[in-house]
Each structure stands twice: as C-alpha cells, then as structure tokens.
JSON list of C-alpha atoms in Angstrom, two decimals:
[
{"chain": "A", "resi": 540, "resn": "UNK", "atom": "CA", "xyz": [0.00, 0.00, 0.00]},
{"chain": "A", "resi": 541, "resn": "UNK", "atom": "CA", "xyz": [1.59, 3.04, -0.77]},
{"chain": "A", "resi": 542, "resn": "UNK", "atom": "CA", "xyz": [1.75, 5.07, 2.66]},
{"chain": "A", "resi": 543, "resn": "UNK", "atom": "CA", "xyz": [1.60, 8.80, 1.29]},
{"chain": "A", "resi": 544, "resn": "UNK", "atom": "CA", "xyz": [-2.19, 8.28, -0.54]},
{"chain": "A", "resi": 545, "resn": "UNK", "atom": "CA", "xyz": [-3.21, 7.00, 3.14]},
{"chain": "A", "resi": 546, "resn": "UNK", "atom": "CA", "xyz": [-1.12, 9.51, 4.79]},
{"chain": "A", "resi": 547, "resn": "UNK", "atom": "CA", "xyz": [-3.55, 12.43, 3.23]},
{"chain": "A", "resi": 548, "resn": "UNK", "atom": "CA", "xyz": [-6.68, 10.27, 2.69]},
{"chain": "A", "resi": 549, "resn": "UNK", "atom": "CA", "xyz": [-9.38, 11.33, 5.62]},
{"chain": "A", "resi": 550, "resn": "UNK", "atom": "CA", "xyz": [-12.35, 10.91, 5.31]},
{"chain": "A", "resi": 551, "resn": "UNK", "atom": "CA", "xyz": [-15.39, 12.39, 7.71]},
{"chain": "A", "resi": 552, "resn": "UNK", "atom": "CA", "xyz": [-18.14, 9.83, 7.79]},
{"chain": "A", "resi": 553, "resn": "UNK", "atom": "CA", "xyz": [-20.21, 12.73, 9.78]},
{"chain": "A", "resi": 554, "resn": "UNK", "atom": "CA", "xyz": [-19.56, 15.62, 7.95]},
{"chain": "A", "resi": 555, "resn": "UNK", "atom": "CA", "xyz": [-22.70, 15.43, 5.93]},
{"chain": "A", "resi": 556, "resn": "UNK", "atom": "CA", "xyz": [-20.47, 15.49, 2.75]},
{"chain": "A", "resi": 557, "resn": "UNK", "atom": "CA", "xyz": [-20.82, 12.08, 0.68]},
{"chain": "A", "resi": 558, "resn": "UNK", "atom": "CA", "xyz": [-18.03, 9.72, 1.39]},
{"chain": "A", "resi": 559, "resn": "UNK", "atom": "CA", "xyz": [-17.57, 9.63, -2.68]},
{"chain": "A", "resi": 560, "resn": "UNK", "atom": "CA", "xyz": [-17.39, 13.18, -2.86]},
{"chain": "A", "resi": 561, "resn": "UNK", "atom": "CA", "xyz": [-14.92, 13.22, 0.04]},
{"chain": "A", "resi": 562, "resn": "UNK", "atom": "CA", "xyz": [-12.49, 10.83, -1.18]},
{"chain": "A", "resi": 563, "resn": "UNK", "atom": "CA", "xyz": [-13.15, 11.73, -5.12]},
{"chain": "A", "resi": 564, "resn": "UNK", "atom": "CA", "xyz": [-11.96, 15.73, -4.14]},
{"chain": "A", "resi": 565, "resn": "UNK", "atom": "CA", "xyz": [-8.86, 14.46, -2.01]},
{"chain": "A", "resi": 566, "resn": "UNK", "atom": "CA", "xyz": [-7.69, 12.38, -4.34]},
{"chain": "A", "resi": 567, "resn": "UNK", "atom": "CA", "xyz": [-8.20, 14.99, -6.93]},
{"chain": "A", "resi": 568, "resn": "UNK", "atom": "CA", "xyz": [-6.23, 17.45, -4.93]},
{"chain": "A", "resi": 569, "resn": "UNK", "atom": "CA", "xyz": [-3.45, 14.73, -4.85]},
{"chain": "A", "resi": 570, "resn": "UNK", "atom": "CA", "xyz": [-3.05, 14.42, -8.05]},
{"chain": "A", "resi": 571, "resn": "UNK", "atom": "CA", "xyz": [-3.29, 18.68, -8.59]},
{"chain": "A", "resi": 572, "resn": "UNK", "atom": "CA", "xyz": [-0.43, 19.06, -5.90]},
{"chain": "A", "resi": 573, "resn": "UNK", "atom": "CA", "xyz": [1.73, 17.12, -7.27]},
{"chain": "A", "resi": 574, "resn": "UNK", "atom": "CA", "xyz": [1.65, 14.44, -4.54]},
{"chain": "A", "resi": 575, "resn": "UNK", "atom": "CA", "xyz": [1.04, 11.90, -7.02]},
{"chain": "A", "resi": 576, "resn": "UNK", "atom": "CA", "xyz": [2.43, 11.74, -10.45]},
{"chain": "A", "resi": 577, "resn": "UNK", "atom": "CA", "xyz": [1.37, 10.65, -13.69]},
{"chain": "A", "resi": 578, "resn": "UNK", "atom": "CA", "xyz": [2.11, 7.32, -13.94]},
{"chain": "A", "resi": 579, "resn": "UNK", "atom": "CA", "xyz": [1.64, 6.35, -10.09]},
{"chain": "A", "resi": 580, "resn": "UNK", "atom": "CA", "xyz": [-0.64, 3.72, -9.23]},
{"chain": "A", "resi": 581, "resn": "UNK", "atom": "CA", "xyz": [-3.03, 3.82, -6.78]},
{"chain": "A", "resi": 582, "resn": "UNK", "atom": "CA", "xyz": [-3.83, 1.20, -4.16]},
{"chain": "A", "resi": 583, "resn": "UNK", "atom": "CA", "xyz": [-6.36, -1.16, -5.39]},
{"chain": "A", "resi": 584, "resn": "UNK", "atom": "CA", "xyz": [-10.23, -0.92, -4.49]},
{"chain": "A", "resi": 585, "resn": "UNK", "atom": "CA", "xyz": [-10.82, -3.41, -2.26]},
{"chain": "A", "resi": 586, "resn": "UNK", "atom": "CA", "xyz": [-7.24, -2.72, -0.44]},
{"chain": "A", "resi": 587, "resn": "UNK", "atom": "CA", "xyz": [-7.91, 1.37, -0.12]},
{"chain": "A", "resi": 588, "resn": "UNK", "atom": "CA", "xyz": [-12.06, 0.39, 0.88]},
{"chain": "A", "resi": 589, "resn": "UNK", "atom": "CA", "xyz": [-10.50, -1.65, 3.69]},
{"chain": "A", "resi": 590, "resn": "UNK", "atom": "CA", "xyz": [-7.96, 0.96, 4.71]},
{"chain": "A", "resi": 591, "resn": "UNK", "atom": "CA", "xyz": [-10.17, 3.14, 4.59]},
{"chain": "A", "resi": 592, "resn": "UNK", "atom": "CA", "xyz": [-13.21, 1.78, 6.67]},
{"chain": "A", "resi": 593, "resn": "UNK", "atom": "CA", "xyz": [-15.75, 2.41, 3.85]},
{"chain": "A", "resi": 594, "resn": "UNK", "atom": "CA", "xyz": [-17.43, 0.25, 1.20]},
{"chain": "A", "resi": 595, "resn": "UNK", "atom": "CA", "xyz": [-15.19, -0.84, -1.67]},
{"chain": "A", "resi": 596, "resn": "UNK", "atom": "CA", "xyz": [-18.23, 0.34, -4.11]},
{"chain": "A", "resi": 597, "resn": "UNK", "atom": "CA", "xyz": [-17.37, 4.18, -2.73]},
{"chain": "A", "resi": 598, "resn": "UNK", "atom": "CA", "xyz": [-13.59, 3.66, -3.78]},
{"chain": "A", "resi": 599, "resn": "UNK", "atom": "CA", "xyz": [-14.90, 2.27, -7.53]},
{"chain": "A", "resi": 600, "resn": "UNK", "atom": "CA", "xyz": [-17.45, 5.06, -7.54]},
{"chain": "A", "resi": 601, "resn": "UNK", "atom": "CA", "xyz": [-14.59, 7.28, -6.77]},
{"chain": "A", "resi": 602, "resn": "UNK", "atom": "CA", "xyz": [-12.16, 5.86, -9.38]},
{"chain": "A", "resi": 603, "resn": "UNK", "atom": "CA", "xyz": [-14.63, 5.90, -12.01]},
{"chain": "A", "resi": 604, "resn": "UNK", "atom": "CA", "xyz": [-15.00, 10.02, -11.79]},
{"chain": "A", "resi": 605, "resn": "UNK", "atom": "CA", "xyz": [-11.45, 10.76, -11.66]},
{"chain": "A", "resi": 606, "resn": "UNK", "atom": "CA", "xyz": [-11.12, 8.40, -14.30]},
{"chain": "A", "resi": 607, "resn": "UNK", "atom": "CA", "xyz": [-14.49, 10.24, -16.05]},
{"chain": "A", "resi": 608, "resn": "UNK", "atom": "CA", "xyz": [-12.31, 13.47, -15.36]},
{"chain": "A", "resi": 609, "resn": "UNK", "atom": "CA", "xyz": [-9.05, 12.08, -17.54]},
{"chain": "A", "resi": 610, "resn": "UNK", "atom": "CA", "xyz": [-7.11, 12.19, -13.97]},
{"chain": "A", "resi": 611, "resn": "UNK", "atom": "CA", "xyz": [-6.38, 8.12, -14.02]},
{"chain": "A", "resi": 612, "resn": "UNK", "atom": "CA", "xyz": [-6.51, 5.03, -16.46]},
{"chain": "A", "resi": 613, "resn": "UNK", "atom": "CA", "xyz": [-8.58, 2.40, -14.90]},
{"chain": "A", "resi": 614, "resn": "UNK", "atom": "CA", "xyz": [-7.61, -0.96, -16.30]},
{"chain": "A", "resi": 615, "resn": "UNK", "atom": "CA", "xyz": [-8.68, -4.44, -14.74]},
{"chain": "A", "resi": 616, "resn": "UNK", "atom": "CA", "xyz": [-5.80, -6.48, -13.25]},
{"chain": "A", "resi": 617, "resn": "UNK", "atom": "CA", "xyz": [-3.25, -3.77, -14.37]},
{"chain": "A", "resi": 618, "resn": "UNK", "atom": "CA", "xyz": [-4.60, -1.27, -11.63]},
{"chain": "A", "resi": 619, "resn": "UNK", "atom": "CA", "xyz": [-5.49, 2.79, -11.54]},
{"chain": "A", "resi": 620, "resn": "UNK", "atom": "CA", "xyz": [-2.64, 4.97, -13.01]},
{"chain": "A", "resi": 621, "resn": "UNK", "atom": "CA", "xyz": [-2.55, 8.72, -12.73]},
{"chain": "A", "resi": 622, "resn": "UNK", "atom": "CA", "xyz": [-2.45, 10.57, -16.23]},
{"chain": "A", "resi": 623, "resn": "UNK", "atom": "CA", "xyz": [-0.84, 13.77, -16.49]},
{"chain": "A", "resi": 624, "resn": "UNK", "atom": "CA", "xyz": [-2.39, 16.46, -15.29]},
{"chain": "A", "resi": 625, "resn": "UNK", "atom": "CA", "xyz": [-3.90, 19.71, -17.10]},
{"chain": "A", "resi": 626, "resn": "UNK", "atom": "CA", "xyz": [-5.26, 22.40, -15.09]},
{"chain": "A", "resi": 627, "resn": "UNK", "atom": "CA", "xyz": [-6.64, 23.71, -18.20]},
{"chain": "A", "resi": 628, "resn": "UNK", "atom": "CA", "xyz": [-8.66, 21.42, -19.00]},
{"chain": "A", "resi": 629, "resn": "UNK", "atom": "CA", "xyz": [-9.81, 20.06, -15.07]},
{"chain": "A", "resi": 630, "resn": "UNK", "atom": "CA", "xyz": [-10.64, 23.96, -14.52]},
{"chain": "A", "resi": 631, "resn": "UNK", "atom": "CA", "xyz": [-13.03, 23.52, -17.79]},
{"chain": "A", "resi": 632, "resn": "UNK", "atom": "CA", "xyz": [-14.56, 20.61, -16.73]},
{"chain": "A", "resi": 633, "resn": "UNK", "atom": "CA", "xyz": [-15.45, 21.71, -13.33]},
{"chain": "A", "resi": 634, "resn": "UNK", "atom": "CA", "xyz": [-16.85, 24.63, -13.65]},
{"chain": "A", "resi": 635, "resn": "UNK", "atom": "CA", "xyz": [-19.88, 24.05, -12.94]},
{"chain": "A", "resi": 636, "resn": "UNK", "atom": "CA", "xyz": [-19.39, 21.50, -10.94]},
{"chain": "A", "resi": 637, "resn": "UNK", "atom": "CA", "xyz": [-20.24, 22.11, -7.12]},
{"chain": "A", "resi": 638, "resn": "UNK", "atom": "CA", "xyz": [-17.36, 21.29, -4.86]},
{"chain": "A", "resi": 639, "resn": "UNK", "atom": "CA", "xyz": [-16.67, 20.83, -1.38]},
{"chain": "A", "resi": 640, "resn": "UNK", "atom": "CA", "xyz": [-12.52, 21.37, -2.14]},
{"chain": "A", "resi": 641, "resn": "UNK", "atom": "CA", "xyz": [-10.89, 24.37, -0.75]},
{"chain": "A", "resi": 642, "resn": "UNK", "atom": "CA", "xyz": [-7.54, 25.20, -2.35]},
{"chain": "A", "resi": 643, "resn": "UNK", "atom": "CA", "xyz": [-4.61, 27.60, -2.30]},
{"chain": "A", "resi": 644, "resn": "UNK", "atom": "CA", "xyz": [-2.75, 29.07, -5.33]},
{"chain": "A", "resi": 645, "resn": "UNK", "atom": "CA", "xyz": [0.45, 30.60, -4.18]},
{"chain": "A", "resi": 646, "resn": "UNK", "atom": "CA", "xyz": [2.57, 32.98, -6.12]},
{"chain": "A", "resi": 647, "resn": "UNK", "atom": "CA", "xyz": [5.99, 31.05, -7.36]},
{"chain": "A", "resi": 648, "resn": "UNK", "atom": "CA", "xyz": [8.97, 32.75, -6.89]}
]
C-alpha cells in the first residue's frame, strides 16, 4: 500500500459530505499538488475500501470520476494509473461542478 495516498486520505463519515465526494476531491487534490504523479498507481479498491473503513463500491465510484475526469486510467488487473495532469482542462470541466474542495494558489517565486 503506498503510505503517502493514506497519509492524506481522511475521510469524515459525519460531515454530511458524501463519502464519494470526500475521497473523489482528495484524491483529486493529490493528483493537482503534485503528490502523485502521472504514472503512479493507486492502491487497489478493495485494499484502499478496507484501509479506509468504507465500502469498496465508494472507492470504484470514486475511481470511475477521476477516471471520467481524464485524472487516471482504470484498467482491470493492471490497476489505476494517474495521467498527467492539465489544469486547463480540469478547470473547464469543473466549472460548474459544485465542490466541497478548498484550495490555495500561491505565487511562485
């Protein structure tokens, strides 16, 4: 299991947000910040649903829009790969999309 997707994975089963949403925006923010690179793999379904205490249908769901999104590949028995990443084109996408995620752009230097 790779330790730094769990390390930043949290999910709120009270917050009134949908667990899907939750773990769909982190993971999205993951892949925005760098954290995880195209061509990374994420854990498996059933491995993450277990790690993460929630049904392994919420991690497919989950998959399934970032793969809907062009973030990851989604390929039976070869796993979830990240794609590269274009802020362009995610910033397109989602714009009218509502969103829960909260994030900072900083000035480089």
């Amino acid at each position: 299991m790779n330790s730094t997707i769990l390390d930043h994975l949290q999910l709120d089963h009270d917050s009134g947000v949908p667990l899907i949403t939750q773990l769909t925006e982190q993971l999205t923010w993951l892949i925005a910040s760098g954290e995880l690179l195209e061509g990374d793999t994420l854990p498996p379904m059933r491995q993450l649903a277990l790690e993460l205490g929630v049904h392994m249908h919420t991690v497919r769901l989950a998959y399934q829009r970032l793969e809907g999104e062009g973030l990851v590949s989604v390929r039976p028995r070869l796993g979830t790969r990240v794609l590269a990443y274009d802020p362009v084109s995610v910033a397109d996408r989602g714009a009218d999309s509502p969103s829960y995620l909260l994030g900072v752009i900083l000035p480089s230097p």
